[in-house]
Amino acid sequence: MSLLYFGGLAVLVVAGFLLGRNRAAAANRTVPFHSRPNYHGAYVVVSVLLPVLLVFAVGVPIAHHIVETRALAVFDPSVLDDELRRGAALRDIVAVASARYTGDATPALTRAAETWSSLRGFTDGLILAAGAVVGLLGVAYGLRVISAGFRARNRVERVVKVVLFACACVAVLTTVGIVFSVLFESIRFFQKVSPLDFLFGLDWSPQTAIRADQVGSSGAFGIAPLVVGTLLITLIAMLVAGPIGLFAAIYLAEYASPRVRAVAKPLLEILAGIPTVVLGFFAALSLAPWLRELGQTLGLNVASESALAAGLVMGMMIIPFVSSLSDDVINAVPQSLRDGSYGMGATKSETIKRVVLPAAFSGIVSAMMLAVSRAVGETMIVVMAAGLAANLTFNPLEAVTTFTVQIKTILVGDQEFDSAKTLAAFALGLVLFFFTLTLNVIAMQIVKRYREQYD
């Protein structure tokens, strides 16, 4: 039904636009119009689109509720009181009505399926008819208001503005919803675990007993090992990606010929499209054993899963982020600044160091902060290359873990959803959120300060 409904809507939209535009164009030859013919056609589209979508958005939920209620009325009333039994009965009804039921249908189930099929066909036809009628009335209304003094452009732009505002509200409200959902669950966690123990504790072992009569750990929820592990891997990654990505961007923007740039830039950005699980396999099966053998040759004890292996591969992953963004920022520096530097007798390297890079500094900082956020949020590479051990160590040759790895590990466990172990994932997410928010605020302040100097 949905395909037929929106197919008919597409036909009405195209027909309404063409009719509105052609009528306005024909009338515009004799009398000057306020708005162009395309705007009149767009207004007809708006007159059709909004009411037809409203009919679908309101009619479908109401129709589904009526159909399900009438179909379930065949069964015992106790079915309606239990949500699980209600859902199971609805699945059986749909399966029988669609001839996909594998068992022997009871007489009650058969009657319910027949009721469901007949009412579903009736309501679908009613919605289609209502949408068609409303769409045709919208076309008629849009064509009727076409006149020389009608401000179609203003009306259409007002509708577009409302739609854009609604999209912005959805984006903002989604963010607010995520923050509050994490915050509420974190408050429940802090009712079980002291915030001081969580923020400043030196041990992380979230395993707890599943049942009251079971012997098990009471759990240790100090995030210091996770903070150190996250920062250590991120630091190694940025030591790799920062210089390489920035120098690659400088070469591509200032030194490379157009032919070299046309080949090198796409090849470099291909690295951003490699799945992280593939990079994790590379770290675990190739780089980590090689680092361990190299460490043994040098007399060092390198763990089979180390922060160094994870950080190096993560640095490879985020090189395209730094390089691509920095390249765009450097290219955005006005050529007049370069020409003025050359006119003062500066060399190309001096111009890059003293003119181009300071002018592009705010954008380069933004690229670095984006890369840091990407490194902090990475999971698969750390799982496969650095392990799950929550070690409080600054040694990059040992195994460590990060916030995101522990969030993944906790949420795939067998604990109850209201246990301290499971709720700890939300508390970790809240800390990670404030960490990335702090990075963004710092980046915005740096960008604001240095952008004003070069505007």
mmCIF file of C-alpha atoms in Angstrom, residues 61-435:
data_model
loop_
_atom_site.group_PDB
_atom_site.id
_atom_site.type_symbol
_atom_site.label_atom_id
_atom_site.label_comp_id
_atom_site.label_asym_id
_atom_site.label_seq_id
_atom_site.Cartn_x
_atom_site.Cartn_y
_atom_site.Cartn_z
ATOM 1 C CA PRO A 61 -1.470 4.531 12.800
ATOM 2 C CA ILE A 62 -5.219 4.881 13.363
ATOM 3 C CA ALA A 63 -5.978 2.199 10.772
ATOM 4 C CA HIS A 64 -3.413 -0.200 12.239
ATOM 5 C CA HIS A 65 -4.823 0.294 15.728
ATOM 6 C CA ILE A 66 -8.380 -0.392 14.560
ATOM 7 C CA VAL A 67 -7.364 -3.482 12.571
ATOM 8 C CA GLU A 68 -5.305 -4.977 15.400
ATOM 9 C CA THR A 69 -7.977 -4.290 18.013
ATOM 10 C CA ARG A 70 -10.753 -5.872 15.951
ATOM 11 C CA ALA A 71 -8.602 -8.879 15.076
ATOM 12 C CA LEU A 72 -7.549 -9.490 18.686
ATOM 13 C CA ALA A 73 -11.143 -9.148 19.896
ATOM 14 C CA VAL A 74 -11.687 -12.722 18.668
ATOM 15 C CA PHE A 75 -9.347 -14.066 21.361
ATOM 16 C CA ASP A 76 -9.770 -14.217 25.111
ATOM 17 C CA PRO A 77 -9.595 -10.746 26.742
ATOM 18 C CA SER A 78 -6.618 -11.857 28.835
ATOM 19 C CA VAL A 79 -4.515 -11.796 25.664
ATOM 20 C CA LEU A 80 -4.907 -8.043 25.479
ATOM 21 C CA ASP A 81 -3.611 -7.570 29.016
ATOM 22 C CA ASP A 82 -0.292 -9.331 28.434
ATOM 23 C CA GLU A 83 2.022 -7.459 26.051
ATOM 24 C CA LEU A 84 4.024 -10.577 25.165
ATOM 25 C CA ARG A 85 0.930 -12.676 24.406
ATOM 26 C CA ARG A 86 -0.566 -9.780 22.446
ATOM 27 C CA GLY A 87 2.545 -9.498 20.263
ATOM 28 C CA ALA A 88 2.693 -13.266 19.727
ATOM 29 C CA ALA A 89 -0.992 -13.345 18.735
ATOM 30 C CA LEU A 90 -0.480 -10.505 16.245
ATOM 31 C CA ARG A 91 2.474 -12.302 14.659
ATOM 32 C CA ASP A 92 0.394 -15.469 14.298
ATOM 33 C CA ILE A 93 -2.494 -13.505 12.774
ATOM 34 C CA VAL A 94 -0.245 -11.853 10.201
ATOM 35 C CA ALA A 95 1.418 -15.198 9.405
ATOM 36 C CA VAL A 96 -1.942 -16.916 8.799
ATOM 37 C CA ALA A 97 -3.241 -14.006 6.737
ATOM 38 C CA SER A 98 -0.049 -14.068 4.628
ATOM 39 C CA ALA A 99 -0.125 -17.892 4.251
ATOM 40 C CA ARG A 100 3.185 -18.204 6.095
ATOM 41 C CA TYR A 101 1.909 -19.983 9.207
ATOM 42 C CA THR A 102 3.587 -23.383 9.565
ATOM 43 C CA GLY A 103 1.376 -24.958 12.251
ATOM 44 C CA ASP A 104 -2.307 -25.853 12.433
ATOM 45 C CA ALA A 105 -4.347 -22.694 12.879
ATOM 46 C CA THR A 106 -7.094 -22.800 15.485
ATOM 47 C CA PRO A 107 -10.621 -21.643 14.532
ATOM 48 C CA ALA A 108 -10.140 -18.486 16.595
ATOM 49 C CA LEU A 109 -6.854 -17.729 14.879
ATOM 50 C CA THR A 110 -8.431 -18.304 11.473
ATOM 51 C CA ARG A 111 -11.312 -15.930 12.238
ATOM 52 C CA ALA A 112 -8.865 -13.334 13.526
ATOM 53 C CA ALA A 113 -6.785 -13.613 10.352
ATOM 54 C CA GLU A 114 -9.892 -13.216 8.188
ATOM 55 C CA THR A 115 -10.930 -10.147 10.177
ATOM 56 C CA TRP A 116 -7.416 -8.736 9.892
ATOM 57 C CA SER A 117 -7.270 -9.274 6.119
ATOM 58 C CA SER A 118 -10.677 -7.773 5.388
ATOM 59 C CA LEU A 119 -10.199 -4.740 7.626
ATOM 60 C CA ARG A 120 -6.648 -4.200 6.393
ATOM 61 C CA GLY A 121 -7.815 -4.147 2.776
ATOM 62 C CA PHE A 122 -10.671 -1.792 3.634
ATOM 63 C CA THR A 123 -8.510 0.665 5.604
ATOM 64 C CA ASP A 124 -5.770 0.618 2.955
ATOM 65 C CA GLY A 125 -8.298 1.439 0.270
ATOM 66 C CA LEU A 126 -9.797 4.165 2.426
ATOM 67 C CA ILE A 127 -6.387 5.767 3.009
ATOM 68 C CA LEU A 128 -5.561 5.592 -0.705
ATOM 69 C CA ALA A 129 -8.885 7.176 -1.617
ATOM 70 C CA ALA A 130 -8.512 9.910 0.998
ATOM 71 C CA GLY A 131 -4.978 10.661 -0.173
ATOM 72 C CA ALA A 132 -6.097 10.852 -3.811
ATOM 73 C CA VAL A 133 -9.016 13.161 -2.995
ATOM 74 C CA VAL A 134 -6.908 15.433 -0.822
ATOM 75 C CA GLY A 135 -4.144 15.502 -3.454
ATOM 76 C CA LEU A 136 -6.547 16.465 -6.250
ATOM 77 C CA LEU A 137 -8.073 19.162 -4.054
ATOM 78 C CA GLY A 138 -4.559 20.443 -3.393
ATOM 79 C CA VAL A 139 -3.865 20.621 -7.131
ATOM 80 C CA ALA A 140 -7.125 22.461 -7.710
ATOM 81 C CA TYR A 141 -6.418 24.919 -4.911
ATOM 82 C CA GLY A 142 -2.839 25.555 -6.097
ATOM 83 C CA LEU A 143 -4.015 26.241 -9.645
ATOM 84 C CA ARG A 144 -6.878 28.423 -8.450
ATOM 85 C CA VAL A 145 -4.682 30.893 -6.547
ATOM 86 C CA ILE A 146 -2.361 31.538 -9.484
ATOM 87 C CA SER A 147 -2.595 35.239 -10.293
ATOM 88 C CA ALA A 148 -0.385 38.209 -11.059
ATOM 89 C CA GLY A 149 -0.384 39.514 -7.495
ATOM 90 C CA PHE A 150 -0.009 36.151 -5.712
ATOM 91 C CA ARG A 151 3.330 36.005 -3.869
ATOM 92 C CA ALA A 152 4.148 32.366 -4.593
ATOM 93 C CA ARG A 153 7.863 32.828 -4.005
ATOM 94 C CA ASN A 154 7.297 34.173 -0.476
ATOM 95 C CA ARG A 155 4.919 31.319 0.378
ATOM 96 C CA VAL A 156 7.268 28.638 -0.940
ATOM 97 C CA GLU A 157 10.297 30.102 0.802
ATOM 98 C CA ARG A 158 8.334 30.307 4.043
ATOM 99 C CA VAL A 159 7.467 26.611 3.772
ATOM 100 C CA VAL A 160 11.085 25.744 3.002
ATOM 101 C CA LYS A 161 12.200 27.757 6.019
ATOM 102 C CA VAL A 162 9.765 25.885 8.269
ATOM 103 C CA VAL A 163 10.978 22.525 6.920
ATOM 104 C CA LEU A 164 14.611 23.458 7.484
ATOM 105 C CA PHE A 165 13.801 24.653 10.993
ATOM 106 C CA ALA A 166 12.027 21.377 11.724
ATOM 107 C CA CYS A 167 15.058 19.413 10.508
ATOM 108 C CA ALA A 168 17.312 21.505 12.733
ATOM 109 C CA CYS A 169 15.004 20.865 15.684
ATOM 110 C CA VAL A 170 15.083 17.125 15.026
ATOM 111 C CA ALA A 171 18.885 17.162 15.015
ATOM 112 C CA VAL A 172 19.065 19.197 18.223
ATOM 113 C CA LEU A 173 16.364 17.200 20.003
ATOM 114 C CA THR A 174 18.066 13.956 19.015
ATOM 115 C CA THR A 175 21.254 15.144 20.659
ATOM 116 C CA VAL A 176 19.356 16.297 23.744
ATOM 117 C CA GLY A 177 17.546 12.965 23.932
ATOM 118 C CA ILE A 178 20.802 11.021 23.751
ATOM 119 C CA VAL A 179 22.383 13.185 26.449
ATOM 120 C CA PHE A 180 19.440 12.857 28.829
ATOM 121 C CA SER A 181 19.072 9.104 28.268
ATOM 122 C CA VAL A 182 22.743 8.623 29.132
ATOM 123 C CA LEU A 183 22.496 11.069 32.036
ATOM 124 C CA PHE A 184 19.499 9.359 33.675
ATOM 125 C CA GLU A 185 21.118 5.925 33.502
ATOM 126 C CA SER A 186 24.362 7.388 34.827
ATOM 127 C CA ILE A 187 22.490 8.827 37.820
ATOM 128 C CA ARG A 188 21.159 5.338 38.544
ATOM 129 C CA PHE A 189 24.727 4.038 38.393
ATOM 130 C CA PHE A 190 26.007 6.697 40.775
ATOM 131 C CA GLN A 191 23.298 5.677 43.235
ATOM 132 C CA LYS A 192 25.058 2.303 43.422
ATOM 133 C CA VAL A 193 28.689 3.453 43.085
ATOM 134 C CA SER A 194 30.288 6.546 44.569
ATOM 135 C CA PRO A 195 31.237 9.155 41.946
ATOM 136 C CA LEU A 196 34.568 9.665 43.698
ATOM 137 C CA ASP A 197 35.384 5.962 43.486
ATOM 138 C CA PHE A 198 34.347 5.990 39.836
ATOM 139 C CA LEU A 199 36.358 9.050 38.798
ATOM 140 C CA PHE A 200 39.463 8.505 40.919
ATOM 141 C CA GLY A 201 39.543 4.763 41.538
ATOM 142 C CA LEU A 202 42.631 2.880 40.339
ATOM 143 C CA ASP A 203 41.009 -0.514 39.679
ATOM 144 C CA TRP A 204 38.540 -1.456 36.963
ATOM 145 C CA SER A 205 36.831 -4.835 37.292
ATOM 146 C CA PRO A 206 33.082 -4.484 36.625
ATOM 147 C CA GLN A 207 32.253 -8.169 37.122
ATOM 148 C CA THR A 208 29.520 -8.615 39.728
ATOM 149 C CA ALA A 209 27.418 -11.500 40.979
ATOM 150 C CA ILE A 210 24.349 -12.161 38.841
ATOM 151 C CA ARG A 211 22.205 -13.598 41.686
ATOM 152 C CA ALA A 212 22.074 -12.772 45.362
ATOM 153 C CA ASP A 213 23.075 -16.333 46.370
ATOM 154 C CA GLN A 214 25.978 -16.465 43.905
ATOM 155 C CA VAL A 215 29.591 -16.002 44.917
ATOM 156 C CA GLY A 216 31.220 -13.355 42.786
ATOM 157 C CA SER A 217 33.085 -10.134 42.736
ATOM 158 C CA SER A 218 31.380 -7.019 44.029
ATOM 159 C CA GLY A 219 32.989 -5.038 41.224
ATOM 160 C CA ALA A 220 35.565 -2.269 41.056
ATOM 161 C CA PHE A 221 34.637 0.756 38.965
ATOM 162 C CA GLY A 222 37.632 3.084 39.007
ATOM 163 C CA ILE A 223 38.169 4.544 35.530
ATOM 164 C CA ALA A 224 41.794 5.623 35.954
ATOM 165 C CA PRO A 225 43.105 2.615 33.937
ATOM 166 C CA LEU A 226 40.632 3.401 31.152
ATOM 167 C CA VAL A 227 41.597 7.073 31.077
ATOM 168 C CA VAL A 228 45.287 6.212 30.874
ATOM 169 C CA GLY A 229 44.715 3.559 28.205
ATOM 170 C CA THR A 230 42.548 5.851 26.100
ATOM 171 C CA LEU A 231 44.975 8.758 26.296
ATOM 172 C CA LEU A 232 48.001 6.531 25.664
ATOM 173 C CA ILE A 233 46.581 4.993 22.483
ATOM 174 C CA THR A 234 45.268 8.366 21.301
ATOM 175 C CA LEU A 235 48.672 9.980 21.889
ATOM 176 C CA ILE A 236 50.456 7.286 19.872
ATOM 177 C CA ALA A 237 47.887 7.612 17.095
ATOM 178 C CA MET A 238 48.267 11.400 16.934
ATOM 179 C CA LEU A 239 52.064 11.158 16.949
ATOM 180 C CA VAL A 240 51.675 9.086 13.781
ATOM 181 C CA ALA A 241 48.747 10.818 12.079
ATOM 182 C CA GLY A 242 49.526 14.424 13.036
ATOM 183 C CA PRO A 243 52.920 14.950 11.389
ATOM 184 C CA ILE A 244 52.331 12.561 8.467
ATOM 185 C CA GLY A 245 48.882 13.952 7.692
ATOM 186 C CA LEU A 246 49.976 17.583 7.994
ATOM 187 C CA PHE A 247 53.144 17.129 5.927
ATOM 188 C CA ALA A 248 51.172 15.229 3.279
ATOM 189 C CA ALA A 249 48.671 18.086 3.143
ATOM 190 C CA ILE A 250 51.452 20.673 2.787
ATOM 191 C CA TYR A 251 53.035 18.703 -0.038
ATOM 192 C CA LEU A 252 49.766 18.171 -1.912
ATOM 193 C CA ALA A 253 48.686 21.802 -1.500
ATOM 194 C CA GLU A 254 51.971 23.619 -2.104
ATOM 195 C CA TYR A 255 54.497 21.388 -3.868
ATOM 196 C CA ALA A 256 52.709 18.648 -5.828
ATOM 197 C CA SER A 257 51.955 19.135 -9.519
ATOM 198 C CA PRO A 258 48.328 18.874 -10.622
ATOM 199 C CA ARG A 259 48.998 15.417 -12.096
ATOM 200 C CA VAL A 260 50.557 14.093 -8.880
ATOM 201 C CA ARG A 261 47.819 15.658 -6.769
ATOM 202 C CA ALA A 262 45.092 14.116 -8.929
ATOM 203 C CA VAL A 263 46.532 10.662 -8.237
ATOM 204 C CA ALA A 264 47.908 10.980 -4.696
ATOM 205 C CA LYS A 265 44.928 12.651 -3.004
ATOM 206 C CA PRO A 266 42.332 9.987 -3.973
ATOM 207 C CA LEU A 267 44.764 7.206 -3.067
ATOM 208 C CA LEU A 268 45.344 8.783 0.322
ATOM 209 C CA GLU A 269 41.639 9.170 0.977
ATOM 210 C CA ILE A 270 41.012 5.505 0.111
ATOM 211 C CA LEU A 271 42.609 4.756 3.470
ATOM 212 C CA ALA A 272 39.614 6.379 5.175
ATOM 213 C CA GLY A 273 37.312 3.854 3.528
ATOM 214 C CA ILE A 274 39.053 0.760 4.872
ATOM 215 C CA PRO A 275 36.834 -0.894 7.531
ATOM 216 C CA THR A 276 38.276 -0.682 11.010
ATOM 217 C CA VAL A 277 37.889 -4.429 11.479
ATOM 218 C CA VAL A 278 40.292 -4.934 8.558
ATOM 219 C CA LEU A 279 42.788 -2.584 10.182
ATOM 220 C CA GLY A 280 42.269 -4.506 13.417
ATOM 221 C CA PHE A 281 43.163 -7.768 11.677
ATOM 222 C CA PHE A 282 46.249 -6.112 10.255
ATOM 223 C CA ALA A 283 47.274 -4.921 13.721
ATOM 224 C CA ALA A 284 46.615 -8.263 15.428
ATOM 225 C CA LEU A 285 48.034 -10.605 12.755
ATOM 226 C CA SER A 286 50.845 -8.578 11.181
ATOM 227 C CA LEU A 287 51.976 -5.547 13.137
ATOM 228 C CA ALA A 288 51.687 -6.901 16.701
ATOM 229 C CA PRO A 289 53.757 -10.088 16.026
ATOM 230 C CA TRP A 290 56.341 -8.004 14.178
ATOM 231 C CA LEU A 291 56.624 -5.563 17.089
ATOM 232 C CA ARG A 292 56.966 -8.468 19.500
ATOM 233 C CA GLU A 293 59.779 -10.016 17.465
ATOM 234 C CA LEU A 294 61.479 -6.631 17.139
ATOM 235 C CA GLY A 295 61.202 -6.128 20.888
ATOM 236 C CA GLN A 296 62.763 -9.509 21.581
ATOM 237 C CA THR A 297 65.627 -8.613 19.261
ATOM 238 C CA LEU A 298 66.172 -5.388 21.207
ATOM 239 C CA GLY A 299 65.752 -7.099 24.570
ATOM 240 C CA LEU A 300 62.327 -5.586 25.288
ATOM 241 C CA ASN A 301 59.272 -7.416 26.575
ATOM 242 C CA VAL A 302 56.467 -6.502 24.161
ATOM 243 C CA ALA A 303 53.030 -7.946 24.897
ATOM 244 C CA SER A 304 51.196 -9.782 22.134
ATOM 245 C CA GLU A 305 48.453 -7.139 22.520
ATOM 246 C CA SER A 306 49.973 -3.736 23.120
ATOM 247 C CA ALA A 307 49.007 -0.079 23.091
ATOM 248 C CA LEU A 308 51.780 0.556 20.585
ATOM 249 C CA ALA A 309 50.292 -1.752 17.941
ATOM 250 C CA ALA A 310 46.809 -0.323 18.397
ATOM 251 C CA GLY A 311 48.083 3.261 18.356
ATOM 252 C CA LEU A 312 50.177 2.805 15.213
ATOM 253 C CA VAL A 313 47.324 1.266 13.236
ATOM 254 C CA MET A 314 44.855 3.817 14.562
ATOM 255 C CA GLY A 315 47.255 6.529 13.439
ATOM 256 C CA MET A 316 47.233 5.014 9.956
ATOM 257 C CA MET A 317 43.431 5.093 10.033
ATOM 258 C CA ILE A 318 43.116 8.800 10.874
ATOM 259 C CA ILE A 319 45.856 10.086 8.554
ATOM 260 C CA PRO A 320 43.256 10.843 5.815
ATOM 261 C CA PHE A 321 41.176 12.912 8.268
ATOM 262 C CA VAL A 322 44.120 15.146 9.125
ATOM 263 C CA SER A 323 45.463 15.267 5.580
ATOM 264 C CA SER A 324 42.214 15.942 3.744
ATOM 265 C CA LEU A 325 40.943 18.618 6.124
ATOM 266 C CA SER A 326 44.329 20.317 6.416
ATOM 267 C CA ASP A 327 44.708 20.282 2.636
ATOM 268 C CA ASP A 328 41.357 22.011 2.190
ATOM 269 C CA VAL A 329 42.233 24.608 4.822
ATOM 270 C CA ILE A 330 45.644 25.355 3.299
ATOM 271 C CA ASN A 331 44.108 25.730 -0.157
ATOM 272 C CA ALA A 332 41.587 28.169 1.316
ATOM 273 C CA VAL A 333 44.349 30.604 2.333
ATOM 274 C CA PRO A 334 44.114 33.578 -0.070
ATOM 275 C CA GLN A 335 46.742 33.610 -2.797
ATOM 276 C CA SER A 336 47.302 37.305 -2.078
ATOM 277 C CA LEU A 337 49.024 36.387 1.194
ATOM 278 C CA ARG A 338 51.460 34.149 -0.673
ATOM 279 C CA ASP A 339 52.059 36.758 -3.350
ATOM 280 C CA GLY A 340 52.739 39.417 -0.733
ATOM 281 C CA SER A 341 55.261 37.149 0.971
ATOM 282 C CA TYR A 342 56.995 36.387 -2.328
ATOM 283 C CA GLY A 343 57.053 40.118 -3.085
ATOM 284 C CA MET A 344 58.924 40.713 0.158
ATOM 285 C CA GLY A 345 61.614 38.260 -0.980
ATOM 286 C CA ALA A 346 60.584 35.234 1.082
ATOM 287 C CA THR A 347 61.233 31.749 -0.243
ATOM 288 C CA LYS A 348 58.507 29.155 -0.703
ATOM 289 C CA SER A 349 59.366 27.336 2.518
ATOM 290 C CA GLU A 350 59.476 30.593 4.466
ATOM 291 C CA THR A 351 56.107 31.566 3.017
ATOM 292 C CA ILE A 352 54.614 28.255 4.107
ATOM 293 C CA LYS A 353 56.058 28.448 7.625
ATOM 294 C CA ARG A 354 55.411 32.117 8.336
ATOM 295 C CA VAL A 355 52.335 32.960 6.268
ATOM 296 C CA VAL A 356 50.326 29.954 5.072
ATOM 297 C CA LEU A 357 50.434 27.776 8.177
ATOM 298 C CA PRO A 358 49.663 30.626 10.629
ATOM 299 C CA ALA A 359 46.728 31.700 8.435
ATOM 300 C CA ALA A 360 45.457 28.105 8.288
ATOM 301 C CA PHE A 361 46.217 27.368 11.932
ATOM 302 C CA SER A 362 42.599 27.423 13.111
ATOM 303 C CA GLY A 363 41.527 24.920 10.467
ATOM 304 C CA ILE A 364 44.501 22.665 11.157
ATOM 305 C CA VAL A 365 43.611 22.647 14.865
ATOM 306 C CA SER A 366 40.046 21.670 13.952
ATOM 307 C CA ALA A 367 41.380 18.808 11.854
ATOM 308 C CA MET A 368 43.564 17.620 14.726
ATOM 309 C CA MET A 369 40.687 17.772 17.199
ATOM 310 C CA LEU A 370 38.468 15.825 14.818
ATOM 311 C CA ALA A 371 41.202 13.216 14.522
ATOM 312 C CA VAL A 372 41.513 12.999 18.313
ATOM 313 C CA SER A 373 37.756 12.499 18.637
ATOM 314 C CA ARG A 374 37.913 9.796 15.987
ATOM 315 C CA ALA A 375 40.738 8.043 17.827
ATOM 316 C CA VAL A 376 38.982 8.259 21.196
ATOM 317 C CA GLY A 377 35.820 6.729 19.756
ATOM 318 C CA GLU A 378 37.496 3.813 17.963
ATOM 319 C CA THR A 379 36.632 0.326 19.235
ATOM 320 C CA MET A 380 37.477 -2.548 16.890
ATOM 321 C CA ILE A 381 41.180 -1.796 16.460
ATOM 322 C CA VAL A 382 41.659 -1.557 20.233
ATOM 323 C CA VAL A 383 39.709 -4.769 20.864
ATOM 324 C CA MET A 384 41.793 -6.733 18.384
ATOM 325 C CA ALA A 385 45.190 -5.134 18.962
ATOM 326 C CA ALA A 386 45.297 -3.840 22.558
ATOM 327 C CA GLY A 387 43.066 -6.340 24.347
ATOM 328 C CA LEU A 388 40.637 -5.982 27.246
ATOM 329 C CA ALA A 389 43.035 -5.787 30.192
ATOM 330 C CA ALA A 390 42.471 -2.673 32.310
ATOM 331 C CA ASN A 391 46.090 -2.051 33.257
ATOM 332 C CA LEU A 392 47.095 1.208 34.903
ATOM 333 C CA THR A 393 50.337 1.674 32.997
ATOM 334 C CA PHE A 394 52.045 4.273 30.851
ATOM 335 C CA ASN A 395 54.143 1.648 29.087
ATOM 336 C CA PRO A 396 53.053 1.463 25.406
ATOM 337 C CA LEU A 397 54.460 -2.068 25.161
ATOM 338 C CA GLU A 398 51.823 -3.488 27.515
ATOM 339 C CA ALA A 399 48.161 -4.303 26.973
ATOM 340 C CA VAL A 400 45.614 -1.614 27.858
ATOM 341 C CA THR A 401 41.959 -0.900 27.192
ATOM 342 C CA THR A 402 39.792 2.148 26.476
ATOM 343 C CA PHE A 403 36.375 3.575 27.266
ATOM 344 C CA THR A 404 34.721 2.372 24.085
ATOM 345 C CA VAL A 405 36.069 -1.162 24.399
ATOM 346 C CA GLN A 406 34.706 -1.481 27.937
ATOM 347 C CA ILE A 407 31.319 -0.073 26.867
ATOM 348 C CA LYS A 408 31.130 -2.723 24.159
ATOM 349 C CA THR A 409 32.253 -5.472 26.525
ATOM 350 C CA ILE A 410 29.792 -4.523 29.259
ATOM 351 C CA LEU A 411 26.744 -4.284 27.028
ATOM 352 C CA VAL A 412 27.240 -7.747 25.490
ATOM 353 C CA GLY A 413 27.396 -9.438 28.894
ATOM 354 C CA ASP A 414 24.727 -11.410 30.753
ATOM 355 C CA GLN A 415 24.078 -8.947 33.574
ATOM 356 C CA GLU A 416 20.676 -7.460 34.333
ATOM 357 C CA PHE A 417 20.033 -4.076 32.793
ATOM 358 C CA ASP A 418 19.754 -2.387 36.186
ATOM 359 C CA SER A 419 22.946 -3.916 37.583
ATOM 360 C CA ALA A 420 25.940 -1.736 38.376
ATOM 361 C CA LYS A 421 27.975 -3.457 35.669
ATOM 362 C CA THR A 422 25.522 -2.628 32.884
ATOM 363 C CA LEU A 423 24.825 0.895 34.148
ATOM 364 C CA ALA A 424 28.578 1.521 34.194
ATOM 365 C CA ALA A 425 28.485 1.607 30.388
ATOM 366 C CA PHE A 426 26.265 4.698 30.514
ATOM 367 C CA ALA A 427 28.549 6.365 33.048
ATOM 368 C CA LEU A 428 31.520 5.684 30.769
ATOM 369 C CA GLY A 429 29.552 7.128 27.865
ATOM 370 C CA LEU A 430 28.793 10.253 29.884
ATOM 371 C CA VAL A 431 32.479 10.769 30.718
ATOM 372 C CA LEU A 432 33.416 10.192 27.087
ATOM 373 C CA PHE A 433 30.764 12.687 26.002
ATOM 374 C CA PHE A 434 32.142 15.417 28.271
ATOM 375 C CA PHE A 435 35.676 14.618 27.144
#
